[in-house]
Coordinates of C-alpha atoms in Angstrom, one line a residue:
Chain A
M281 CA 90.1 98.0 107.8
T282 CA 88.0 101.2 107.4
Y283 CA 88.4 104.8 106.6
C284 CA 86.0 107.4 108.1
L285 CA 86.3 111.1 108.6
A286 CA 84.4 114.1 109.8
I287 CA 85.2 117.7 108.8
K288 CA 83.9 120.6 110.9
V289 CA 83.7 123.8 108.9
N290 CA 82.0 127.1 109.8
D291 CA 78.8 126.2 108.1
G292 CA 78.4 122.7 109.5
I293 CA 79.9 119.2 109.5
V294 CA 80.6 116.7 106.7
F295 CA 80.8 113.0 107.6
A296 CA 82.2 110.4 105.2
S297 CA 82.9 106.7 105.4
D298 CA 83.8 103.7 103.2
T299 CA 81.8 100.5 103.6
R300 CA 84.3 97.6 103.4
T301 CA 84.8 95.3 106.3
N302 CA 87.2 92.4 106.3
A303 CA 88.4 89.7 108.6
G304 CA 91.2 88.2 106.5
V305 CA 91.1 88.4 102.7
D306 CA 88.4 85.8 102.3
Q307 CA 85.9 87.4 104.6
V308 CA 85.3 90.7 102.9
S309 CA 81.9 92.3 103.2
T310 CA 80.0 95.6 102.9
Y311 CA 78.5 97.3 105.9
S312 CA 77.5 100.9 106.4
K313 CA 79.7 102.5 109.1
M314 CA 77.5 105.7 109.4
Y315 CA 74.7 105.9 111.9
A316 CA 72.3 108.9 112.4
F317 CA 70.4 109.5 115.6
G318 CA 68.4 112.4 116.9
I319 CA 65.2 114.2 117.4
P320 CA 64.4 116.5 114.5
G321 CA 64.4 120.1 115.6
E322 CA 65.9 119.3 118.9
R323 CA 69.2 117.4 118.5
S324 CA 71.1 115.6 115.7
F325 CA 74.0 113.2 115.8
V326 CA 76.0 111.2 113.3
M327 CA 78.3 108.4 114.4
L328 CA 81.1 106.8 112.3
S329 CA 82.7 103.5 113.4
A330 CA 86.0 101.7 112.8
G331 CA 87.4 98.5 114.3
N332 CA 85.9 95.3 115.5
L333 CA 82.5 94.9 113.8
A334 CA 80.9 93.0 116.6
T335 CA 81.9 95.8 119.0
T336 CA 80.6 98.6 116.8
Q337 CA 77.3 96.8 116.1
A338 CA 76.8 96.2 119.8
V339 CA 77.5 99.8 120.6
V340 CA 74.9 100.9 118.0
N341 CA 72.4 98.4 119.4
L342 CA 72.9 99.9 122.9
V343 CA 72.6 103.5 121.6
E344 CA 69.3 102.5 120.0
R345 CA 68.0 100.6 123.0
D346 CA 68.7 103.6 125.2
L347 CA 67.0 106.0 122.8
A348 CA 63.9 103.8 122.8
A349 CA 63.8 103.3 126.5
A350 CA 61.2 105.2 128.5
D351 CA 63.5 106.3 131.2
P352 CA 67.1 105.4 130.5
E353 CA 69.9 106.2 132.9
R354 CA 71.5 108.0 130.0
S355 CA 71.0 108.2 126.2
L356 CA 71.6 110.5 123.3
K357 CA 68.2 112.1 124.1
T358 CA 69.3 113.0 127.7
V359 CA 72.9 114.2 127.2
D360 CA 73.3 118.0 127.6
Y361 CA 76.6 118.5 125.8
M362 CA 78.4 117.0 122.8
F363 CA 81.2 115.9 125.2
D364 CA 78.6 114.1 127.3
A365 CA 77.6 112.3 124.2
A366 CA 81.2 111.3 123.4
H367 CA 81.6 110.2 127.0
Y368 CA 78.5 108.0 126.8
I369 CA 79.7 106.3 123.5
G370 CA 83.1 105.7 125.1
K371 CA 81.5 104.1 128.2
L372 CA 79.3 101.8 126.0
S373 CA 82.3 100.8 123.9
C374 CA 84.5 100.0 126.9
G375 CA 81.6 98.0 128.4
V376 CA 81.1 96.0 125.2
Q377 CA 84.9 95.3 124.9
A378 CA 85.1 94.2 128.6
A379 CA 82.1 91.8 128.2
H380 CA 84.0 89.4 126.0
C381 CA 85.0 86.0 127.2
E382 CA 88.1 85.8 129.4
P383 CA 90.1 83.2 127.3
A384 CA 90.2 85.5 124.4
K385 CA 91.4 88.4 126.5
E386 CA 94.1 86.2 128.1
E387 CA 95.3 85.4 124.6
G388 CA 95.6 89.1 123.9
I389 CA 92.8 89.2 121.4
K390 CA 91.4 92.7 121.2
F391 CA 87.9 93.9 120.3
D392 CA 89.0 97.5 119.8
A393 CA 86.7 100.0 118.1
S394 CA 87.0 103.8 117.5
F395 CA 84.2 106.2 116.8
I396 CA 83.7 109.7 115.5
L397 CA 80.6 111.4 116.9
G398 CA 79.4 114.7 115.6
G399 CA 76.3 116.8 115.7
Q400 CA 74.5 119.5 117.6
I401 CA 72.3 119.7 120.7
G402 CA 69.8 122.6 120.7
D403 CA 71.4 125.9 120.3
S404 CA 74.9 124.9 121.5
A405 CA 77.7 124.8 118.9
P406 CA 78.0 121.9 116.6
E407 CA 81.1 119.7 117.4
I408 CA 82.9 116.6 116.4
Y409 CA 84.6 114.1 118.7
L410 CA 86.9 111.1 118.2
V411 CA 86.3 108.4 120.8
Y412 CA 89.3 106.1 121.3
P413 CA 89.1 102.4 122.0
E414 CA 89.9 103.2 125.6
G415 CA 86.8 105.3 125.9
N416 CA 88.5 108.7 126.1
Y417 CA 87.8 111.3 123.4
I418 CA 89.1 114.5 121.7
A419 CA 87.5 117.3 119.8
A420 CA 88.9 118.5 116.5
S421 CA 91.4 121.4 116.5
P422 CA 90.2 124.7 115.1
T423 CA 93.2 124.9 112.7
K424 CA 93.0 121.3 111.4
P425 CA 89.2 120.9 111.8
Y426 CA 88.9 117.2 110.8
L427 CA 89.1 113.9 112.6
Q428 CA 89.8 110.5 111.0
I429 CA 89.6 106.8 112.1
G430 CA 90.8 103.6 110.6
E431 CA 93.2 103.7 107.6
T432 CA 93.9 107.5 108.0
K433 CA 97.3 108.2 106.4
Y434 CA 96.7 107.9 102.6
G435 CA 93.9 110.4 102.6
K436 CA 95.5 112.9 105.0
P437 CA 97.7 115.0 102.7
I438 CA 94.8 116.3 100.6
L439 CA 92.9 117.3 103.8
D440 CA 96.0 119.1 105.1
R441 CA 96.2 121.1 101.8
I442 CA 92.5 122.0 101.4
I443 CA 90.5 122.0 104.6
A444 CA 90.1 125.1 106.8
G445 CA 87.3 126.5 108.8
E446 CA 86.0 128.7 106.0
T447 CA 85.8 125.8 103.5
S448 CA 82.3 125.5 102.2
L449 CA 80.3 122.4 103.2
E450 CA 80.2 121.3 99.5
D451 CA 84.0 121.7 99.1
A452 CA 84.5 119.8 102.4
A453 CA 82.3 117.0 101.0
R454 CA 84.2 116.9 97.7
C455 CA 87.5 116.9 99.6
A456 CA 86.2 113.9 101.7
L457 CA 85.3 112.1 98.5
V458 CA 88.8 112.7 97.1
S459 CA 90.5 111.7 100.4
L460 CA 88.5 108.4 100.3
D461 CA 89.2 107.8 96.6
S462 CA 93.0 108.2 97.2
T463 CA 92.8 105.8 100.1
M464 CA 90.8 103.2 98.1
R465 CA 93.3 103.4 95.3
S466 CA 96.2 102.7 97.6
N467 CA 94.7 100.2 100.1
L468 CA 92.4 97.3 99.3
S469 CA 90.9 97.1 102.8
V470 CA 89.1 100.4 102.2
G471 CA 86.3 100.1 99.6
P472 CA 83.2 101.5 98.0
P473 CA 80.4 102.5 98.1
V474 CA 81.2 105.7 99.9
E475 CA 78.7 107.4 102.2
I476 CA 78.6 111.2 102.8
A477 CA 76.3 113.1 105.2
I478 CA 76.2 116.8 105.4
Y479 CA 74.9 118.5 108.5
R480 CA 74.1 122.2 108.2
N481 CA 74.5 124.3 111.4
N482 CA 71.2 124.7 113.3
S483 CA 69.2 122.5 111.0
L484 CA 69.0 120.0 113.9
A485 CA 68.0 117.4 111.2
L486 CA 69.9 115.4 108.6
D487 CA 69.1 114.6 105.0
T488 CA 69.5 111.1 103.8
P489 CA 73.3 110.5 103.3
L490 CA 74.6 110.5 99.8
T491 CA 75.9 107.1 98.6
F492 CA 78.5 106.9 95.8
D493 CA 79.4 103.6 94.3
T494 CA 82.1 103.1 91.6
D495 CA 79.5 103.3 88.9
S496 CA 77.9 106.5 90.2
P497 CA 78.2 109.2 87.5
F498 CA 79.1 111.9 90.0
Y499 CA 81.8 109.9 91.7
Q500 CA 83.2 108.9 88.3
A501 CA 83.3 112.5 87.2
V502 CA 85.1 113.6 90.3
Q503 CA 87.6 110.7 90.0
R504 CA 88.3 111.5 86.3
S505 CA 88.5 115.3 86.9
W506 CA 90.9 114.8 89.9
N507 CA 93.1 112.3 88.2
E508 CA 93.4 114.2 85.0
G509 CA 93.9 117.4 86.9
L510 CA 96.7 115.9 89.0
N511 CA 98.5 114.6 86.0
R512 CA 98.2 118.0 84.3
V513 CA 99.6 119.8 87.4
F514 CA 102.3 117.2 87.6
D515 CA 103.2 117.8 83.9
D516 CA 103.5 121.5 84.7
L517 CA 105.9 121.2 87.6
P518 CA 109.2 123.1 87.2
R519 CA 112.0 121.3 85.3
F520 CA 115.4 120.5 86.7
D521 CA 118.0 122.9 85.2
W522 CA 119.6 120.2 83.1
E523 CA 116.3 119.4 81.4
S524 CA 115.8 122.8 79.9
A525 CA 119.5 122.9 79.0
L526 CA 119.7 119.5 77.4
R527 CA 116.2 118.9 76.1
P528 CA 114.6 122.1 75.0
V529 CA 112.1 120.5 72.6
S530 CA 110.7 117.5 74.3
R531 CA 111.1 116.4 77.9
S532 CA 109.7 112.9 77.3
G533 CA 111.7 112.0 74.3
E534 CA 114.8 111.2 76.4
Chain B
M290 CA 110.8 107.9 111.5
T291 CA 112.0 108.1 108.0
Y292 CA 110.6 108.0 104.5
C293 CA 112.8 106.6 101.6
L294 CA 111.7 105.3 98.2
A295 CA 113.2 104.0 95.0
I296 CA 111.5 104.1 91.6
K297 CA 112.6 101.9 88.8
V298 CA 111.6 103.2 85.4
N299 CA 112.7 102.0 81.9
D300 CA 115.6 104.5 81.8
G301 CA 117.0 103.9 85.3
I302 CA 116.4 104.3 89.0
V303 CA 115.5 107.3 91.2
F304 CA 116.4 107.1 94.9
A305 CA 115.0 109.6 97.4
S306 CA 115.1 110.0 101.2
D307 CA 114.4 112.5 103.9
T308 CA 117.0 113.2 106.6
R309 CA 115.2 113.4 109.9
T310 CA 116.0 110.9 112.7
N311 CA 114.3 111.0 116.1
A312 CA 114.3 109.0 119.3
G313 CA 111.5 110.8 121.1
V314 CA 110.5 114.4 120.3
D315 CA 113.5 115.9 122.1
Q316 CA 116.1 113.9 120.2
V317 CA 115.6 115.0 116.7
S318 CA 118.6 115.1 114.4
T319 CA 119.6 115.2 110.7
Y320 CA 121.4 112.3 109.1
S321 CA 121.6 111.2 105.5
K322 CA 120.0 107.9 104.9
M323 CA 121.4 107.5 101.4
Y324 CA 124.7 105.7 100.7
A325 CA 126.4 105.2 97.4
F326 CA 128.9 102.3 96.8
G327 CA 130.5 100.9 93.7
I328 CA 133.3 100.8 91.2
P329 CA 132.8 103.3 88.4
G330 CA 132.4 101.6 85.0
E331 CA 131.9 98.2 86.7
R332 CA 129.0 98.3 89.2
S333 CA 127.0 100.9 91.1
F334 CA 124.8 100.7 94.1
V335 CA 122.6 103.0 96.2
M336 CA 121.3 102.0 99.6
L337 CA 118.6 103.8 101.6
S338 CA 118.0 103.0 105.2
A339 CA 115.1 103.2 107.8
G340 CA 114.8 102.1 111.3
N341 CA 117.2 101.9 114.2
L342 CA 120.0 104.4 113.5
A343 CA 122.7 102.3 115.3
T344 CA 121.8 99.3 113.2
T345 CA 121.8 101.1 109.9
Q346 CA 125.1 102.9 110.7
A347 CA 126.7 99.5 111.7
V348 CA 125.5 97.9 108.4
V349 CA 127.0 100.8 106.4
N350 CA 130.3 100.4 108.3
L351 CA 130.4 96.7 107.6
V352 CA 129.6 97.3 103.9
E353 CA 132.5 99.7 103.7
R354 CA 134.9 97.5 105.7
D355 CA 134.2 94.6 103.3
L356 CA 134.6 96.8 100.2
A357 CA 138.1 97.9 101.5
A358 CA 139.2 94.5 102.5
A359 CA 141.8 92.8 100.3
D360 CA 140.0 89.4 100.2
P361 CA 136.6 89.6 101.9
E362 CA 134.4 86.5 102.1
R363 CA 131.7 88.6 100.4
S364 CA 131.3 92.3 99.5
L365 CA 129.4 94.5 97.1
K366 CA 132.5 94.1 94.9
T367 CA 132.2 90.3 94.8
V368 CA 128.5 89.7 94.4
D369 CA 127.4 88.6 90.9
Y370 CA 123.7 89.5 91.0
M371 CA 121.6 92.3 92.6
F372 CA 119.7 89.6 94.6
D373 CA 123.1 88.5 96.0
A374 CA 123.7 92.1 97.1
A375 CA 120.3 92.2 98.8
H376 CA 121.0 88.9 100.5
Y377 CA 124.4 90.2 101.7
I378 CA 122.7 93.4 103.2
G379 CA 120.1 91.2 104.8
K380 CA 122.7 89.0 106.4
L381 CA 124.7 92.0 107.7
S382 CA 121.5 93.6 109.1
C383 CA 120.5 90.4 110.9
G384 CA 124.0 90.0 112.3
V385 CA 124.0 93.5 113.7
Q386 CA 120.6 93.1 115.2
A387 CA 121.5 89.8 116.9
A388 CA 124.7 91.3 118.3
H389 CA 122.9 93.5 120.9
C390 CA 123.0 92.7 124.5
E391 CA 120.7 90.0 125.8
P392 CA 118.8 92.0 128.5
A393 CA 117.5 94.4 125.8
K394 CA 116.2 91.5 123.7
E395 CA 114.6 89.9 126.7
E396 CA 112.7 93.2 127.3
G397 CA 111.5 93.0 123.7
I398 CA 113.5 96.0 122.6
K399 CA 114.0 95.8 118.9
F400 CA 116.8 97.2 116.7
D401 CA 114.9 96.8 113.4
A402 CA 116.1 98.3 110.2
S403 CA 114.9 98.1 106.6
F404 CA 116.9 98.9 103.5
I405 CA 116.3 99.6 99.9
L406 CA 119.2 98.5 97.7
G407 CA 119.3 99.4 94.0
G408 CA 121.8 99.5 91.2
Q409 CA 123.4 97.6 88.4
I410 CA 126.2 95.1 88.1
G411 CA 128.0 95.1 84.8
D412 CA 125.6 94.4 81.9
S413 CA 122.9 92.8 83.9
A414 CA 119.6 94.6 84.3
P415 CA 119.3 97.4 87.0
E416 CA 117.1 96.3 89.9
I417 CA 115.8 97.6 93.2
Y418 CA 115.2 95.5 96.3
L419 CA 113.6 96.1 99.7
V420 CA 115.4 94.2 102.5
Y421 CA 113.2 93.5 105.5
P422 CA 114.4 93.6 109.1
E423 CA 114.3 89.8 109.0
G424 CA 116.9 89.8 106.2
N425 CA 114.6 88.6 103.4
Y426 CA 114.0 90.8 100.4
I427 CA 111.7 91.5 97.5
A428 CA 112.1 93.2 94.1
A429 CA 109.7 95.8 92.8
S430 CA 106.7 94.8 90.7
P431 CA 106.8 95.7 87.0
T432 CA 103.3 97.3 87.3
K433 CA 104.0 99.3 90.5
P434 CA 107.8 99.8 90.0
Y435 CA 108.6 101.5 93.3
L436 CA 109.6 100.5 96.8
Q437 CA 109.2 102.4 100.0
I438 CA 110.5 102.1 103.6
G439 CA 109.6 104.0 106.8
E440 CA 106.5 106.3 106.9
T441 CA 105.2 105.1 103.5
K442 CA 101.5 105.8 103.4
Y443 CA 101.1 109.5 103.1
G444 CA 103.2 109.6 99.9
K445 CA 101.8 106.5 98.2
P446 CA 98.7 107.9 96.5
I447 CA 100.7 110.2 94.2
L448 CA 103.1 107.4 93.2
D449 CA 100.1 105.2 92.4
R450 CA 98.7 107.9 90.2
I451 CA 101.9 108.9 88.3
I452 CA 104.5 106.2 88.2
A453 CA 104.8 103.6 85.4
G454 CA 107.7 102.0 83.7
E455 CA 107.7 104.5 80.9
T456 CA 107.8 107.5 83.3
S457 CA 111.0 109.6 82.5
L458 CA 113.7 109.7 85.2
E459 CA 113.1 113.4 85.7
D460 CA 109.4 112.9 86.1
A461 CA 110.1 110.1 88.6
A462 CA 112.4 112.4 90.5
R463 CA 109.8 115.1 90.6
C464 CA 107.2 112.6 91.7
A465 CA 109.5 111.4 94.5
L466 CA 110.0 115.0 95.6
V467 CA 106.2 115.6 95.7
S468 CA 105.7 112.3 97.6
L469 CA 108.2 113.4 100.2
D470 CA 106.7 116.8 100.4
S471 CA 103.2 115.5 101.1
T472 CA 104.6 113.2 103.7
M473 CA 106.6 116.0 105.4
R474 CA 103.4 118.2 105.5
S475 CA 101.4 115.5 107.2
N476 CA 104.0 113.9 109.5
L477 CA 106.5 115.6 111.7
S478 CA 108.9 112.6 111.9
V479 CA 109.8 113.0 108.3
G480 CA 111.8 116.1 107.6
P481 CA 114.1 118.1 105.2
P482 CA 116.5 118.3 103.5
V483 CA 115.5 115.8 100.9
E484 CA 118.2 113.8 98.9
I485 CA 117.6 112.5 95.4
A486 CA 119.9 110.4 93.4
I487 CA 119.3 109.5 89.7
Y488 CA 120.9 106.4 88.2
R489 CA 120.9 106.2 84.4
N490 CA 120.9 102.7 83.0
N491 CA 124.3 101.4 82.0
S492 CA 126.1 104.5 83.3
L493 CA 127.6 102.3 86.1
A494 CA 128.4 105.5 87.9
L495 CA 126.4 108.0 90.0
D496 CA 126.4 111.8 90.0
T497 CA 126.4 113.5 93.4
P498 CA 122.9 113.3 94.8
L499 CA 120.8 116.4 94.7
T500 CA 119.9 118.0 98.0
F501 CA 116.8 120.1 98.5
D502 CA 116.3 122.0 101.7
T503 CA 113.2 124.0 102.5
D504 CA 114.9 127.2 101.3
S505 CA 116.1 125.7 98.0
P506 CA 114.5 127.7 95.1
F507 CA 113.8 124.6 93.0
Y508 CA 112.0 122.8 95.9
Q509 CA 110.1 125.9 96.8
A510 CA 109.0 126.3 93.1
V511 CA 107.8 122.6 93.0
Q512 CA 106.0 123.0 96.3
R513 CA 104.3 126.2 95.2
S514 CA 103.4 124.9 91.8
W515 CA 102.0 121.6 93.2
N516 CA 100.0 123.3 96.0
E517 CA 98.5 125.9 93.8
G518 CA 97.8 123.4 91.0
L519 CA 96.1 121.0 93.4
N520 CA 93.9 123.8 94.7
R521 CA 93.0 124.8 91.2
V522 CA 92.1 121.2 90.2
F523 CA 90.1 121.0 93.4
D524 CA 88.2 124.2 92.6
D525 CA 87.4 122.7 89.2
L526 CA 85.9 119.5 90.5
P527 CA 82.3 118.8 89.5
R528 CA 79.5 120.4 91.6
F529 CA 76.8 118.5 93.4
D530 CA 73.5 118.9 91.6
W531 CA 72.0 121.1 94.3
E532 CA 74.9 123.6 94.0
S533 CA 74.3 124.5 90.4
A534 CA 70.5 124.6 91.1
L535 CA 70.7 126.8 94.2
R536 CA 73.8 128.8 93.7
P537 CA 74.4 129.6 90.0
V538 CA 76.5 132.7 90.6
S539 CA 79.0 131.9 93.4
R540 CA 79.7 128.6 95.1
S541 CA 81.7 130.1 97.9
G542 CA 79.3 132.8 98.9
E543 CA 77.0 130.4 100.7

């Protein structure tokens, strides 16, 4: 499995992904699922991928081939809008999935992949899109301005509690890290290192993504701070009425 | 959908469930999914249900019929062990599912249901079991002493962070409430009121379950305390190095 997310706040976009891939429990590997494309100063894209690794790698190869081509029919260099870019990725993905040998398809084997594509083209507004395996796509909602692919449920509650348009880019990045950490604790198919890229509006360029492995001091500090903090908040939750009545001195000495 | 869980700690068992049922978005209703059975002083069971409502209601009817029968082949009165009780529930559930009309089965329509059954028989140890739709069943692990059915993922991270054998019954009940609250915030198919039952070891009896609706002062106090606490912990997370370097005064005034 995989867990990737993108958060679009007023100041820009945060992209985050795990790096674990698996096909059965004895074929576990580490691959980046975050790809940056663009022309500095003109347009900038980040793509996150989930699903069949052969499909996602083929889509990335095609995106790069079209970018390098002298006169491609369409590429991330030629699209005029972010939704055009999402449409292009969806078309590539469907084409790759349809190209697989017939016997596998007759057996119902799927080569599904999902993508998140975000970025900015010139002076148009930055956007994020989720591209479904079927090739169609949606933008994020203004009130829940994030998109997720892969193993999405474990890490959703913290996003629902924290993320809003006015969240700072750094807070959005921290929230993405916590959301990934919660997912990795509860599900073995999502694993470190974690990659985080921060796109600042109108920069039309991307710094090198941050990589956090389990031994990274910053990631360890966030983990410790979050876990201790949660336990502290939990200990401070209101007591049931019988607890204060029956056990005024110690609630744990029952 | 549904979300039910049982937590087995050293002092007893906590059972918790939501009450929303739905068959499509325009058939949403409220049903309790928590059933108590037993003979005070002799044996005590709580059952939680998820899945097809017709199946779970039929299973409950059969459990009650067998309990009332003068000389049943088997019932929750006659089983000697908790695993016998789980086996009995599994058998009933399979029988109910198999009783449905053939055309539906040929179309692949399923009448799946899952159950959690917990309790204590005489002076044997209290236990909790998850009964799968296929009728087989598992007990909880000593290191992760909880079981979940239904929409389980949103509420799992908090259980993984808080629950251990030595957790008090009251803390386990609070954790169940938070786990349900996180799930209800992130998923519309799980809804209030929430029911919580607390079984104390060797009591062989059960108090009336607690019911918390959205307007219950205790539930509101827990929700507020948890949400404000989480936001406080989040605000105290470590800063990225460039934040302290670039913005020593205010991190939100970016």
